[in-house]
Coordinates of C-alpha atoms in Angstrom, one line a residue:
M1406 CA 123.1 160.2 130.9
I1407 CA 121.1 157.8 129.9
R1408 CA 118.1 159.4 128.6
P1409 CA 114.7 156.2 130.3
S1410 CA 112.8 155.0 126.8
E1411 CA 109.5 155.1 126.4
H1412 CA 109.8 151.6 127.2
P1413 CA 111.7 151.4 130.7
V1414 CA 114.7 148.8 131.1
A1415 CA 113.4 145.0 132.4
P1416 CA 114.4 144.0 135.8
D1417 CA 118.2 143.0 135.8
R1418 CA 117.7 139.0 135.8
G1419 CA 121.4 138.0 135.7
V1420 CA 123.3 137.2 133.1
H1421 CA 122.6 134.6 131.3
K1422 CA 125.6 131.6 130.0
G1423 CA 126.1 132.3 126.2
R1424 CA 123.5 134.4 125.9
A1425 CA 123.5 138.6 125.4
A1426 CA 120.1 139.6 126.2
L1427 CA 119.9 139.6 129.5
S1428 CA 115.8 139.8 129.1
N1429 CA 113.1 138.7 127.1
R1430 CA 111.6 142.5 127.2
D1431 CA 108.1 142.5 125.3
S1432 CA 107.9 143.5 121.1
R1433 CA 106.5 146.6 120.1
F1434 CA 103.7 144.6 119.4
S1435 CA 102.9 143.3 123.0
R1436 CA 99.3 144.1 124.5
L1437 CA 100.2 142.5 127.8
Q1438 CA 103.7 143.3 129.4
R1439 CA 105.6 141.2 131.1
E1440 CA 107.6 141.0 134.1
P1441 CA 109.8 139.1 135.9
D1442 CA 108.6 137.8 139.8
L1443 CA 111.2 138.9 141.7
D1444 CA 110.1 137.7 144.8
L1445 CA 109.9 133.6 144.1
A1446 CA 110.4 131.2 146.9
D1447 CA 111.3 128.8 144.6
E1448 CA 115.0 129.1 142.9
A1449 CA 115.0 126.4 140.9
E1450 CA 112.9 128.9 138.2
P1451 CA 115.7 131.6 138.0
Q1452 CA 118.2 129.3 137.7
A1453 CA 116.9 127.7 134.8
A1454 CA 116.1 130.9 132.9
R1455 CA 119.3 131.7 133.1
M1456 CA 119.9 128.6 130.4
P1457 CA 117.6 129.2 127.7
K1458 CA 118.2 125.8 125.2
T1459 CA 118.3 126.9 122.0
Q1460 CA 115.1 125.8 119.9
V1461 CA 114.6 125.5 115.8
R1462 CA 111.4 125.0 114.2
I1463 CA 111.0 123.9 110.6
E1464 CA 109.6 126.1 108.6
P1465 CA 109.1 125.8 104.6
V1466 CA 108.7 128.5 102.6
R1467 CA 107.0 129.4 99.1
S1468 CA 110.0 132.1 98.1
I1469 CA 113.3 132.6 99.7
L1470 CA 114.1 135.1 97.9
S1471 CA 113.8 139.1 99.3
T1472 CA 113.9 142.2 97.7
N1473 CA 114.6 145.7 98.5
R1474 CA 115.3 149.3 97.4
S1475 CA 117.2 151.0 99.9
P1476 CA 119.3 153.5 98.3
D1477 CA 122.1 152.8 100.9
L1478 CA 122.5 148.7 100.5
P1479 CA 124.8 147.9 97.2
F1480 CA 122.0 144.9 97.0
D1481 CA 118.4 144.2 96.0
R1482 CA 117.8 140.9 96.3
S1483 CA 118.9 138.7 99.6
I1484 CA 118.2 135.4 100.8
N1485 CA 118.4 134.4 104.6
P1486 CA 118.2 130.9 105.4
Y1487 CA 116.8 131.3 108.9
R1488 CA 115.4 133.4 110.7
G1489 CA 116.7 134.9 114.4
C1490 CA 120.1 134.0 115.4
E1491 CA 122.1 131.8 117.6
H1492 CA 125.5 133.9 117.3
G1493 CA 123.1 136.2 120.1
C1494 CA 124.9 139.7 119.2
I1495 CA 123.1 142.6 121.1
Y1496 CA 123.5 145.1 119.1
C1497 CA 122.0 142.8 116.5
Y1498 CA 120.0 145.3 113.4
A1499 CA 118.0 142.0 112.7
R1500 CA 116.5 141.4 116.5
P1501 CA 113.6 143.5 115.9
S1502 CA 112.5 141.0 113.2
H1503 CA 111.9 138.6 115.9
A1504 CA 108.5 141.2 116.6
Y1505 CA 106.7 140.2 113.7
L1506 CA 106.5 136.6 114.8
G1507 CA 104.6 137.0 118.1
L1508 CA 107.9 137.0 119.8
S1509 CA 110.7 138.6 122.4
P1510 CA 113.6 140.6 120.0
G1511 CA 115.7 139.7 123.4
L1512 CA 116.7 136.1 124.5
D1513 CA 113.6 134.7 121.6
F1514 CA 115.9 136.0 119.2
E1515 CA 118.7 133.9 120.0
T1516 CA 116.7 130.6 121.0
K1517 CA 114.1 130.7 119.0
L1518 CA 114.5 129.4 116.0
T1519 CA 113.4 129.0 112.2
A1520 CA 115.2 126.5 109.7
K1521 CA 113.8 127.3 106.1
S1522 CA 114.3 123.1 105.1
N1523 CA 113.3 124.0 101.6
A1524 CA 115.4 126.9 100.9
A1525 CA 117.1 125.6 97.8
E1526 CA 114.0 123.9 96.4
A1527 CA 112.4 127.3 96.5
L1528 CA 115.9 129.2 95.1
A1529 CA 115.8 126.7 92.1
R1530 CA 111.8 127.7 91.3
E1531 CA 112.5 131.2 91.7
L1532 CA 115.5 131.2 89.9
S1533 CA 113.4 129.3 87.1
E1534 CA 111.0 132.1 86.4
P1535 CA 111.0 133.1 82.9
G1536 CA 111.3 136.9 84.1
Y1537 CA 114.4 136.0 86.8
R1538 CA 117.4 138.5 85.7
P1539 CA 120.9 137.9 87.1
A1540 CA 122.4 139.9 89.9
F1541 CA 124.4 139.3 92.9
I1542 CA 122.3 137.6 96.4
A1543 CA 122.9 139.1 99.2
L1544 CA 123.7 136.2 101.3
G1545 CA 123.3 136.9 104.8
A1546 CA 121.5 140.3 105.0
N1547 CA 119.4 139.8 107.7
T1548 CA 120.6 137.4 110.0
D1549 CA 124.2 134.7 109.9
P1550 CA 124.2 132.1 107.3
Y1551 CA 126.6 130.0 109.3
Q1552 CA 125.1 130.7 112.4
P1553 CA 125.8 127.3 114.7
I1554 CA 122.7 125.4 113.7
E1555 CA 124.2 125.0 110.3
R1556 CA 125.7 122.7 111.7
H1557 CA 122.8 120.3 111.6
F1558 CA 120.2 121.2 109.0
H1559 CA 123.0 122.4 106.2
V1560 CA 120.1 125.3 104.7
T1561 CA 123.2 128.0 103.7
R1562 CA 124.8 124.8 102.0
S1563 CA 121.7 123.7 100.0
V1564 CA 121.6 127.3 98.8
L1565 CA 125.1 127.5 97.7
Q1566 CA 125.3 124.5 95.7
V1567 CA 121.9 125.8 93.6
L1568 CA 123.9 129.0 93.5
S1569 CA 126.9 126.9 92.4
D1570 CA 125.5 124.8 89.8
C1571 CA 123.1 127.9 87.8
H1572 CA 126.7 130.3 88.1
H1573 CA 124.9 132.8 90.4
P1574 CA 127.0 135.3 91.7
V1575 CA 126.8 135.6 95.4
V1576 CA 128.3 137.8 98.2
V1577 CA 128.3 135.6 102.0
T1578 CA 128.4 138.1 104.6
T1579 CA 129.4 135.8 108.5
K1580 CA 131.3 136.1 111.2
S1581 CA 131.3 132.1 111.7
A1582 CA 134.5 130.3 111.1
Q1583 CA 132.2 127.9 109.5
V1584 CA 132.3 129.4 106.1
V1585 CA 135.6 127.8 105.3
R1586 CA 133.4 123.9 105.4
D1587 CA 131.8 124.7 102.1
I1588 CA 135.4 126.0 100.4
D1589 CA 134.5 123.2 97.6
L1590 CA 132.4 124.7 96.8
L1591 CA 132.9 128.6 97.3
A1592 CA 136.6 127.8 95.5
P1593 CA 135.3 126.7 92.0
M1594 CA 132.7 130.0 92.0
A1595 CA 135.4 132.6 92.6
R1596 CA 137.2 131.5 89.5
R1597 CA 134.8 132.1 88.0
N1598 CA 134.6 135.0 89.2
L1599 CA 131.0 134.3 91.3
V1600 CA 131.6 134.7 94.9
Q1601 CA 132.6 136.9 97.4
V1602 CA 133.0 136.4 101.4
L1603 CA 132.8 139.0 103.7
V1604 CA 134.1 138.1 107.6
S1605 CA 132.2 140.2 110.2
I1606 CA 134.5 141.3 112.9
A1607 CA 134.2 144.7 115.5
T1608 CA 136.8 143.4 118.2
L1609 CA 140.0 141.7 118.5
D1610 CA 139.1 141.8 122.9
G1611 CA 138.2 138.2 123.4
E1612 CA 137.0 139.2 126.3
L1613 CA 135.0 142.0 124.9
A1614 CA 133.7 139.6 121.6
R1615 CA 132.7 137.1 124.1
T1616 CA 130.3 139.6 126.1
L1617 CA 128.9 141.4 122.4
E1618 CA 128.7 138.1 120.8
P1619 CA 128.3 135.4 123.2
R1620 CA 128.1 132.6 120.3
A1621 CA 130.1 134.2 117.5
N1622 CA 133.4 132.7 116.6
A1623 CA 136.7 134.1 118.7
P1624 CA 137.9 137.3 116.5
G1625 CA 141.4 134.8 116.0
R1626 CA 139.1 131.8 114.3
R1627 CA 137.8 135.0 111.8
L1628 CA 141.3 135.6 111.1
D1629 CA 142.3 132.0 110.5
A1630 CA 138.7 131.9 108.5
I1631 CA 139.9 135.0 105.8
A1632 CA 143.9 133.2 105.8
R1633 CA 142.0 130.0 104.3
L1634 CA 139.8 130.9 102.4
A1635 CA 142.2 133.9 100.6
G1636 CA 144.9 130.6 100.6
A1637 CA 141.7 129.0 98.9
G1638 CA 141.7 132.3 96.0
I1639 CA 138.5 133.1 97.4
P1640 CA 137.9 136.2 97.3
V1641 CA 137.5 137.9 101.0
G1642 CA 137.0 140.8 102.9
V1643 CA 137.0 142.2 106.0
L1644 CA 133.9 144.3 107.9
V1645 CA 134.0 146.1 110.4
A1646 CA 130.7 146.0 112.0
P1647 CA 129.6 147.7 114.2
V1648 CA 131.6 150.5 115.1
I1649 CA 130.6 151.4 118.8
P1650 CA 131.8 154.4 120.2
A1651 CA 133.8 154.6 123.1
L1652 CA 133.7 150.5 123.1
T1653 CA 135.2 149.2 120.4
D1654 CA 136.0 151.8 118.1
H1655 CA 139.7 151.9 119.6
C1656 CA 139.9 148.9 117.1
I1657 CA 139.4 149.7 114.0
E1658 CA 143.4 150.1 113.0
Q1659 CA 144.2 146.6 114.7
V1660 CA 141.3 144.7 113.0
L1661 CA 141.9 145.9 109.2
Q1662 CA 145.9 145.3 109.5
S1663 CA 145.2 142.0 111.0
A1664 CA 142.5 140.9 108.1
S1665 CA 145.1 142.2 105.8
E1666 CA 147.3 140.4 106.9
A1667 CA 145.8 136.9 107.0
G1668 CA 145.1 137.6 103.2
A1669 CA 141.5 140.0 103.2
C1670 CA 141.4 142.2 100.0
T1671 CA 138.5 144.3 100.7
A1672 CA 137.6 146.2 104.0
G1673 CA 133.9 148.3 105.2
Y1674 CA 132.3 149.4 107.9
T1675 CA 129.1 150.5 109.3
M1676 CA 128.0 152.5 113.0
L1677 CA 126.0 150.8 116.0
R1678 CA 122.6 151.2 114.8
L1679 CA 120.2 151.0 117.5
P1680 CA 116.6 150.8 115.7
L1681 CA 113.2 149.9 117.8
E1682 CA 113.8 147.0 120.6
V1683 CA 117.4 147.0 120.2
R1684 CA 117.7 150.1 122.6
D1685 CA 116.8 149.4 125.6
L1686 CA 118.1 145.9 124.9
F1687 CA 121.7 147.1 124.7
V1688 CA 121.2 149.6 127.2
E1689 CA 120.2 147.0 129.1
W1690 CA 123.1 144.4 128.3
L1691 CA 126.1 148.3 129.0
R1692 CA 124.5 149.0 131.9
V1693 CA 125.5 145.6 133.5
H1694 CA 128.5 145.0 131.5
Y1695 CA 129.7 148.5 131.0
P1696 CA 128.2 150.2 133.5
Q1697 CA 130.9 152.8 133.9
R1698 CA 131.3 153.6 129.7
A1699 CA 127.8 154.0 129.7
D1700 CA 127.0 157.2 129.9
R1701 CA 129.8 157.9 127.6
V1702 CA 129.0 155.6 124.9
M1703 CA 125.4 157.1 124.3
S1704 CA 126.9 160.2 124.3
L1705 CA 128.7 159.5 121.2
V1706 CA 125.7 158.0 119.8
R1707 CA 123.3 160.5 120.3
Q1708 CA 126.3 162.8 119.1
M1709 CA 126.3 160.7 115.2
R1710 CA 123.0 160.2 115.1
D1711 CA 121.7 163.8 115.5
G1712 CA 120.7 164.0 119.0
R1713 CA 118.5 160.7 118.8
D1714 CA 119.5 157.3 119.8
N1715 CA 118.8 156.0 115.8
D1716 CA 118.9 157.6 113.1
P1717 CA 117.0 155.2 110.1
A1718 CA 117.3 157.9 107.4
F1719 CA 118.7 156.6 104.6
G1720 CA 122.3 157.6 103.9
S1721 CA 123.2 158.6 106.9
R1722 CA 121.5 155.1 108.8
M1723 CA 125.2 153.4 108.4
R1724 CA 128.4 155.9 109.2
G1725 CA 126.5 158.2 111.1
S1726 CA 126.8 162.3 111.0
G1727 CA 128.4 164.9 112.7
P1728 CA 131.9 165.6 114.1
Y1729 CA 132.2 162.0 115.6
A1730 CA 130.9 160.4 112.6
E1731 CA 133.6 161.5 109.8
L1732 CA 136.4 161.3 112.0
I1733 CA 135.9 157.6 112.5
A1734 CA 135.2 158.0 108.5
Q1735 CA 138.6 159.3 108.0
R1736 CA 140.3 156.9 110.4
F1737 CA 138.9 154.3 108.4
K1738 CA 139.8 155.8 104.9
L1739 CA 143.7 156.5 106.2
A1740 CA 143.9 152.7 107.9
R1741 CA 141.8 151.0 105.1
R1742 CA 144.6 152.7 102.3
R1743 CA 147.7 151.9 104.9
Y1744 CA 147.4 148.0 104.9
G1745 CA 145.9 147.3 101.2
L1746 CA 142.6 147.5 101.4
D1747 CA 141.3 149.6 99.4
R1748 CA 141.3 148.1 95.7
P1749 CA 138.8 148.1 93.2
R1750 CA 137.4 144.6 92.7
P1751 CA 135.6 143.8 89.1
A1752 CA 132.6 142.9 89.7
L1753 CA 130.7 139.6 89.7
D1754 CA 129.6 137.9 86.9
T1755 CA 125.9 137.9 86.1
S1756 CA 126.5 136.8 82.3
Q1757 CA 127.0 133.3 83.3
F1758 CA 124.0 132.3 84.9
Q1759 CA 122.1 129.7 83.2
P1760 CA 118.5 128.8 84.7
P1761 CA 117.7 125.8 86.9
R1762 CA 116.3 122.8 84.1
S1763 CA 113.7 122.1 86.6
A1764 CA 113.5 122.5 90.5
S1765 CA 112.3 118.9 91.0
A1766 CA 115.8 118.4 88.5
Q1767 CA 117.7 120.8 90.6
M1768 CA 117.0 119.0 94.5
S1769 CA 117.3 116.0 92.8
L1770 CA 121.8 116.6 92.8
L1771 CA 121.3 118.0 96.4

């Protein structure tokens, strides 16, 4: 059975059109707890609440490079052009970061977004610092750099332009086909061994994907993006992420085969993670959309998390532990080999890096 959490699941107010979260539950920092008024006489308010609009705040930043020392991450620096993510994936491990802004990891994370408008200028300034030493940058480590609002704000493209001009290596991670818009920048970088693109596909089931990731591109469009990137000579891999027990775990082999046929050359995976507020949001979603599977899903989650709903420990948080996690690892390993996605690739080249002439000169090129 699903265990009650420290923070009870919010009363269901119905599915919000185009959104995954079913509530705007308070964050772990909130002193006050909000509860919906289920006895509202005015029916217009609940109807409007079920179609929340995206709001974007423009925020200039002093710095754009984030660093980490996590031993289970293959990068030590990253860039996130946006805060929050309109894709609205219910399982997103980045949701708790919205609490630091005084916002909810629920609907606020999907609807109240921030665009870092001067990201390119900040990046050029940081890359110009005398002590800077190049190593590949992970673009989109927390929120998706090609979420829908990128069509309007072009923050990600401006960052790629700076990296291209400086011959700086970058790994782009996205679940959006919008990445093909920037093939004109990515293809020349690929010829210099400066870029790799990773496309995330958790399932090929379109109906499930629409519920899990309501504003992300359909799986078929992501496979098309892999094909277009590969056709342009850009090394592209697929991430089966996350693997959700009893919900998407049966899709591993299908995703790897389809991605390989589309032109992917590498593959990786991560298991479902449920840190902090994500746990209650995910369980709430399960109870509404897949009530008959909910207990089974959470039972398997605990089997691979040492009896807990989440395991934040380095080394096990990404892949889990125990018999179920080992079974998934073996299935992935065999399928990756079967479809030719286990071939080693050379590391991206850092030797070509050229610091920007100056932040102001760099910006004049954008």
